[in-house]
Structures are given as C-alpha cells and as structure tokens.
PDB file of C-alpha atoms in Angstrom:
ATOM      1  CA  UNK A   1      80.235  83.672 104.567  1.00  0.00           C
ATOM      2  CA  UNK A   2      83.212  82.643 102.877  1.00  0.00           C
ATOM      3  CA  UNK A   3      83.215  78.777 100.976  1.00  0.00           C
ATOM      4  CA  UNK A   4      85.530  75.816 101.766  1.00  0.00           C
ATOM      5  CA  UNK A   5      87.102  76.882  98.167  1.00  0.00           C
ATOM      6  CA  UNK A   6      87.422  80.148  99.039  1.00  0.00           C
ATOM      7  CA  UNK A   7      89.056  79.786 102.129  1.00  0.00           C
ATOM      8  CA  UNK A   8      91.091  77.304 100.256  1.00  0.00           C
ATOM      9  CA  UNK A   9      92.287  79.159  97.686  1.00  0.00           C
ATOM     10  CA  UNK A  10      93.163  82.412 100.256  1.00  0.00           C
ATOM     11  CA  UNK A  11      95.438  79.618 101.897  1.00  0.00           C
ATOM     12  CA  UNK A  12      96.909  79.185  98.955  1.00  0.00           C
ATOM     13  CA  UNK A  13      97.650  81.957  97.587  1.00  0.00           C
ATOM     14  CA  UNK A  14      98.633  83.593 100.830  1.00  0.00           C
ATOM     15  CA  UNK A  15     102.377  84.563 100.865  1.00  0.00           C
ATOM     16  CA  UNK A  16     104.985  82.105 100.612  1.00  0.00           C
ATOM     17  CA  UNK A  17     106.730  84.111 104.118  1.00  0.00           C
ATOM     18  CA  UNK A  18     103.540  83.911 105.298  1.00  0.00           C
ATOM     19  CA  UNK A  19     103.218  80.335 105.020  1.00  0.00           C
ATOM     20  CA  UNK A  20     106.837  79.794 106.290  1.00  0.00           C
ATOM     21  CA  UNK A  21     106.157  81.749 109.024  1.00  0.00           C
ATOM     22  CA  UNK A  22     102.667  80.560 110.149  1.00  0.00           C
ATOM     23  CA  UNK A  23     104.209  76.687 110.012  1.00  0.00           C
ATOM     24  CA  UNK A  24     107.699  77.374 112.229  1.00  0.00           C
ATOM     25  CA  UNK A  25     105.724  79.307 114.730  1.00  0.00           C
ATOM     26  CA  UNK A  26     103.180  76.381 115.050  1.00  0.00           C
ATOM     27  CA  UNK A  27     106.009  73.799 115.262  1.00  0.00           C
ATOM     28  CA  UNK A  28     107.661  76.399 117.863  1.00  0.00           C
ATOM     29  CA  UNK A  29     104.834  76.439 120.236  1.00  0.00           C
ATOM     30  CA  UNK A  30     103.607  72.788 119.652  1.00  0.00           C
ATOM     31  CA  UNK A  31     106.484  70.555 120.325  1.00  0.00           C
ATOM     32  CA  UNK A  32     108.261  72.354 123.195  1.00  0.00           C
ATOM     33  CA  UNK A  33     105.382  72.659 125.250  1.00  0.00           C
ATOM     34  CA  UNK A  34     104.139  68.912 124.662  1.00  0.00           C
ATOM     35  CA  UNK A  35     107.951  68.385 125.462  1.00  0.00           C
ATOM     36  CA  UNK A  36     107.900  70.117 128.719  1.00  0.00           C
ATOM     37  CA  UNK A  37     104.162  68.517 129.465  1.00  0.00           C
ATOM     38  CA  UNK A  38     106.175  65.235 128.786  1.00  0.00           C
ATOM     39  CA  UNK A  39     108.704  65.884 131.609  1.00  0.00           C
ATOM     40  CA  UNK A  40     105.816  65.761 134.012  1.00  0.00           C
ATOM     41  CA  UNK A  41     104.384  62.308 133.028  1.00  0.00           C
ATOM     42  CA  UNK A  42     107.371  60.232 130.993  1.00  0.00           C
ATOM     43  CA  UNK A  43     105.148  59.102 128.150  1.00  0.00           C
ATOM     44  CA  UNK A  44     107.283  60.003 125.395  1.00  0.00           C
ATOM     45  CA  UNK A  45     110.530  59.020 127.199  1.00  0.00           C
ATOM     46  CA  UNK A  46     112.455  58.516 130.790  1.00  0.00           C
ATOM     47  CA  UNK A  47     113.836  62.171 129.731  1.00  0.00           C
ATOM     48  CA  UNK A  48     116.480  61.472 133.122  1.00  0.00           C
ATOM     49  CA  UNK A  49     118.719  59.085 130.380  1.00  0.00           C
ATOM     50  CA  UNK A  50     119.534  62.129 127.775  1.00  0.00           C
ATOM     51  CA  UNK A  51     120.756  64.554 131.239  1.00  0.00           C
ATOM     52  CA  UNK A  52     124.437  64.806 131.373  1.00  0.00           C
ATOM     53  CA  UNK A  53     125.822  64.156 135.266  1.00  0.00           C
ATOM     54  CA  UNK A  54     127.770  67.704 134.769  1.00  0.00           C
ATOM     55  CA  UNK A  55     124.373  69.025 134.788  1.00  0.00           C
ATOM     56  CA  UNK A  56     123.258  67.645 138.227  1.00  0.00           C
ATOM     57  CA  UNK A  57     126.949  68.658 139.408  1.00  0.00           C
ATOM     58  CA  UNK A  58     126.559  72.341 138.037  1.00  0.00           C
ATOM     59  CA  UNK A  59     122.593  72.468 139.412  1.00  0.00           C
ATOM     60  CA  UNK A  60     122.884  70.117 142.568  1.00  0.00           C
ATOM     61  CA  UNK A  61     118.710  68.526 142.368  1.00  0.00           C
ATOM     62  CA  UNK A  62     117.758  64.847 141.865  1.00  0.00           C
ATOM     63  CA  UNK A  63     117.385  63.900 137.797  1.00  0.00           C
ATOM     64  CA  UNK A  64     113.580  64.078 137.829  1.00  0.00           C
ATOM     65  CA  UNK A  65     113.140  67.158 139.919  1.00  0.00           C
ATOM     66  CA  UNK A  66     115.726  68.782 136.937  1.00  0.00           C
ATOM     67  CA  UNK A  67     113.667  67.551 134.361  1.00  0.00           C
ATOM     68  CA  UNK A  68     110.945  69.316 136.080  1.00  0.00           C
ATOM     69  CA  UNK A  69     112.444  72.562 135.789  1.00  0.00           C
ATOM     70  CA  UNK A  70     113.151  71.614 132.267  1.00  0.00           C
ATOM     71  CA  UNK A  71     109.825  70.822 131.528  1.00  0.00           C
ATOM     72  CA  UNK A  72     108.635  74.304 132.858  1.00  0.00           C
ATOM     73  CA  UNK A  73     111.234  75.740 131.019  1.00  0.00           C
ATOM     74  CA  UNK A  74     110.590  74.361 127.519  1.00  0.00           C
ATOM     75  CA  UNK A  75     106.024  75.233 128.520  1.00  0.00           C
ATOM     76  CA  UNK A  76     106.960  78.691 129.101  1.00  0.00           C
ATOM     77  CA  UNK A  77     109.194  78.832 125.351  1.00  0.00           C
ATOM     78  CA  UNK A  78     106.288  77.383 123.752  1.00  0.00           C
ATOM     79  CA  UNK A  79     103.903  79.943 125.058  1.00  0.00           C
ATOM     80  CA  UNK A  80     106.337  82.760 124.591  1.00  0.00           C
ATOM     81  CA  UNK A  81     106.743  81.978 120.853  1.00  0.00           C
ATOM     82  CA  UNK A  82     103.046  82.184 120.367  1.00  0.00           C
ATOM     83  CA  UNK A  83     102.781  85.452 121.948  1.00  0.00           C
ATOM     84  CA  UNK A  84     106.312  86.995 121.329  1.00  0.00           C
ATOM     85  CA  UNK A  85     107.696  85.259 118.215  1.00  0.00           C
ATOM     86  CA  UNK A  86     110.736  86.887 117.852  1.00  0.00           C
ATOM     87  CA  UNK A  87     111.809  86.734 121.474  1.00  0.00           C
ATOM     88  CA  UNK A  88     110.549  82.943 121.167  1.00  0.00           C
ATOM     89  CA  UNK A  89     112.666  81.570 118.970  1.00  0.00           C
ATOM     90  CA  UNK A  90     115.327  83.070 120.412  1.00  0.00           C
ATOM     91  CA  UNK A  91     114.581  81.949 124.103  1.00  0.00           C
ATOM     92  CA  UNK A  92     113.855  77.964 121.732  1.00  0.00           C
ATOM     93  CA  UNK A  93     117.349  78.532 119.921  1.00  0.00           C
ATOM     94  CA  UNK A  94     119.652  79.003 123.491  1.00  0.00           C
ATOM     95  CA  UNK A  95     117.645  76.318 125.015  1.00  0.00           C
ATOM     96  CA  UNK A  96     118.068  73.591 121.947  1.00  0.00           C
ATOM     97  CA  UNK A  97     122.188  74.809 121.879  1.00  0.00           C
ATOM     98  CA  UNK A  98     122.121  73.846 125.468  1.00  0.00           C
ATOM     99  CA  UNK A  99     120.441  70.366 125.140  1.00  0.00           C
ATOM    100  CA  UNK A 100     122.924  69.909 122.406  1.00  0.00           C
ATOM    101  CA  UNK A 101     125.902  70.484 124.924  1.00  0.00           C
ATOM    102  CA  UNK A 102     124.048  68.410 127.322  1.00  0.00           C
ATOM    103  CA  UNK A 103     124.203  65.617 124.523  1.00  0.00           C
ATOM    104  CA  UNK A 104     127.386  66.088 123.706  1.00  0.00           C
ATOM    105  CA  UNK A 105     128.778  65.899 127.176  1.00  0.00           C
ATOM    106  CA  UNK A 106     127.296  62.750 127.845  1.00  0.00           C
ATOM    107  CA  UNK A 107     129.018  61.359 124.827  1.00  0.00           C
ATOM    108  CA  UNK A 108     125.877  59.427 123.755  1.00  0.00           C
ATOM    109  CA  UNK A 109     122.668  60.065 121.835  1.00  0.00           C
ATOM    110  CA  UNK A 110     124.741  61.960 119.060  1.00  0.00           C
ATOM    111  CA  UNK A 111     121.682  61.427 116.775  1.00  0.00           C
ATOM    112  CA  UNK A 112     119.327  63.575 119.044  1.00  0.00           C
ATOM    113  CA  UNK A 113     121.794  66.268 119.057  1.00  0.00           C
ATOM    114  CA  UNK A 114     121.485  66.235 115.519  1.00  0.00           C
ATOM    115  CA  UNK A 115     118.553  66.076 114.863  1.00  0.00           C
ATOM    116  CA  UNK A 116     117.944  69.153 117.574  1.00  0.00           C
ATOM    117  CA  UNK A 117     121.005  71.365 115.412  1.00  0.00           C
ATOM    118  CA  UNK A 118     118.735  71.290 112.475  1.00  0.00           C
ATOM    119  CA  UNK A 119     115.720  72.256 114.943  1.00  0.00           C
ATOM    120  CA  UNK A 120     118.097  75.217 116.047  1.00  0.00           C
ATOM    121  CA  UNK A 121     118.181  76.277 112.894  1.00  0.00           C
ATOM    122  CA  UNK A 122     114.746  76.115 112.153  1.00  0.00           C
ATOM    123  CA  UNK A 123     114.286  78.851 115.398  1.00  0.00           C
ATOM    124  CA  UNK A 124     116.607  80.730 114.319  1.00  0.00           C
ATOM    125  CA  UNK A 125     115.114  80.676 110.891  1.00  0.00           C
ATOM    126  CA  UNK A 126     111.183  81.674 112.416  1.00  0.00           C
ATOM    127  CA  UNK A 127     113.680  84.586 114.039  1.00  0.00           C
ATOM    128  CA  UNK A 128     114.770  85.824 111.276  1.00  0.00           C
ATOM    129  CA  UNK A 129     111.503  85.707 109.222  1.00  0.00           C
ATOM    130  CA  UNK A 130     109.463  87.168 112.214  1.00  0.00           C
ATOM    131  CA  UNK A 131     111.666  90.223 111.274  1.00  0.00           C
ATOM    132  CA  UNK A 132     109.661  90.697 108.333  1.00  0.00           C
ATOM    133  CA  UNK A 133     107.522  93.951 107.882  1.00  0.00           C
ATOM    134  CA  UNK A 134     104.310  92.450 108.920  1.00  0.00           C
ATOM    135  CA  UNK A 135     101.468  92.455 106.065  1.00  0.00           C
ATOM    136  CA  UNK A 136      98.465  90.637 107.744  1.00  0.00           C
ATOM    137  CA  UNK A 137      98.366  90.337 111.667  1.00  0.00           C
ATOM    138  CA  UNK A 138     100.294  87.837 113.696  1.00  0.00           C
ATOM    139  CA  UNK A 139     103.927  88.575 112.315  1.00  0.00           C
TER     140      UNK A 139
END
C-alpha cells in the first residue's frame, strides 16, 4: 500500500507531457459534456441568445430544439475524448471553430469567441500531445 507521500511524490515527478496531457484531456471531457448537460436544463445560460439566425435558416428547428442537438453534440465530444483522445480533440476543435463562426455571425458576444479560440487551441494542443509515444497507459 502506497502512502499519501508516495503517491504524492509519483504525481510529481510524473512527466511533464504526462501532466499536460492528463489535465487537457480532463478539461476536454469535463466542460463539453457539462456544456451539452446545460443545453437540457439552462442553468448556466439561455444558450438560444449566443445562436446565430443563419443557423436556424441553414437547419430549419425552433432555437431550443437546436440547442438540443447541440447539447448532444458537445455529450458525445466529451465522452469521445475520454475514450478516443486523439479523435476527441479533433471532433472538440471543428465544433469550437464552428461556435466561433456562429459568434461571429451574430456580430455580438466577440468575447466568447475569444475566449473559445484560445480553447481551440488548447484541443488542438491535447491533439497534438496525444501523438506522443505512449509511456504509461491512457495516452
């Protein structure tokens, strides 16, 4: 049985990759599928405000009932980069480049889209590092 210092110290020492790796794909799997809960029950945000009407014209459903799909959408990203990493962040990338043109065609919220670029690059980024020849399991 290993010690709270021990396990500590293993953390610690572990490989800085590693660590970089272990923290995006966490993020990666966290926040898009509490997002896409979100889109079910609006506690975070009336998500309908931040859709663009081109995207209602292009994909002719009510606001909400889009958001649903959305919210499906950005579960089954959140799952897939906790199983499939590398396809993950991939699948997280295209969908954060196509809030950001959502954003940007609604000419408002300019600080979301942003904020969501540097996110982008932070998939891209656990992409990238997934690539890695994989030492210790998970990568």
């Amino acid at each position: 049985m290993k010690t709270t210092s021990a396990l500590r110290a293993n953390v610690t020492t572990m490989d800085p990759a590693r660590q970089a790796f272990l923290l995006l794909r966490t993020v990666f799997t966290v926040a898009p599928v509490l997002f896409g809960l979100d889109k079910f029950t609006n506690i975070l945000a009336d998500w309908t405000i931040y859709l663009a009407p081109q995207a209602t014209a292009v994909v002719p459903l009510p606001a909400q009932t889009f958001m649903y799909v959305v919210g499906v959408v950005e579960v089954a990203a959140g799952i897939a980069v906790a199983v499939r990493p590398r396809f993950g962040s991939l699948l997280v990338a295209a969908w954060l480049a196509g809030i950001i043109v959502n954003l940007l065609l609604l000419g408002a919220f300019f600080d979301v889209a942003l904020r969501d670029f540097g996110l982008l690059v932070g998939a891209l980024a656990l992409n990238r590092i997934s690539r890695l020849p994989a030492r210790q399991p998970g990568i």
